């Protein structure tokens, strides 16, 4: 950790440390999937600036990184985790970090993870992450092998958290979530990358990313999307979009929506 701090100080950036959760991971490979651990690496946050990440753990498949214990992953999921209560359904197992953090909440009684790839499930069987969570909270977690677009719960779901995509933004994400919701019928949804989807749709409609613009954009999704009761959610959306979308996903006439976007 001292080396990471020294390098970060030289670069003029902060250190990001995921904490004790990092110790629950170790290198494992199953099929094309591999858990890898690196000592440190500089990583951008979702809405925060570059940080030196200590003990970076990654889940890779070939040349692609599907998940990591990095500032981007934590910030892009934390608002959903903070809203988790009662029965939570998570589409996509990945590294299991979201499910683990969700299970550790007192407000959560059950976590169902739907994962279609048997190699990912086999990797987790060997890792045994959930059984090693403190206080036996891993008993709340159930892994179901199945297709996120076809799975139907056997008990009501209170929060649906889809996370099945490789890129942080793009594709037909809102339509994908709608297909899952048709079977799940959850009263609340938080999907990975939703801030960037809100920004993209708001920009296309010529809206300002303020409370009113966010609410109008989410209403057009026709889904019970979580709008977190957190300080300046529109500001977080603008900051995330400025980090990840300015050069790639906005037409020139839409980029003005990001002018003055803060880093929060």
Phi, psi and omega in degrees: 000323180296322178297316179299318180295320181294315180294318179299318179297320178297323180277349181075031180234166179276167175259134174252125180233117181293341177089204187301335180303327181302326184288349180274356181250151176208162180298128178213146175228136174218120183060230179273356185266144180215131169270125181235148179236126177243154184294313181195157177197144174284132183221138171285149171277179176288311175235357179258164184283182180304136177224152174275117185265120182269131178063053183288125177250134183230147170250115184242157172221106188064233180271356186262137171264117183270333180197157177204156174273074187234167177303322180300310183295316183296310182295327183280356180237341193296326181293325175292317178301317182294338179267356186295137178202154180049241184263120181247131175251125181246122179267110183105120184277313181054227179277350180082003183297314181297316179297319180296312180296323179294316181296333181282355177279133179298330182288349184259131180253337183206139176233119177251124179251128177254119182225130184267343186267113181296334178291323176294318178296319178295322177300317180289330177298321178285320180296321178058042184300310190290327179293340182261006176289149184293149174071013179069018183292343178297343177294342177287341191268133176231129177257127180244126174280117183183177182264126181302332182275354182239344186293134175238128184289152175265350172225152183303141178257133182264334176217127176257127180235088178283137177206076186240004189258150177279307180284154180291332180215150176123177180077202181248060191295316181296318178296321177299314180297322179298323178295318178294315182297331179301328179269328188273319180057048178280146178284351182211140181227136167226114183249152184296128180082014185295331178298321180288326176293319177299315180298317183296314181289323178296317179298317180297331180269000179073027181266156173274142179275073172238186183303316181293316180296321177296314181298318180293322180292315179297322179300326179290338176293336182057041178222150180282065184286135176293125166251100188301140174277069183234161183300119172052062175300319176301325177296322176295321178297313181297319181294318179295318180295321178295326179290320195242350188234348190304315186267348190241332192238353179253134170293153182309321182288346179264341187296340181299339179296340183262356183299131181077013180299128182278163165258118188249000000 
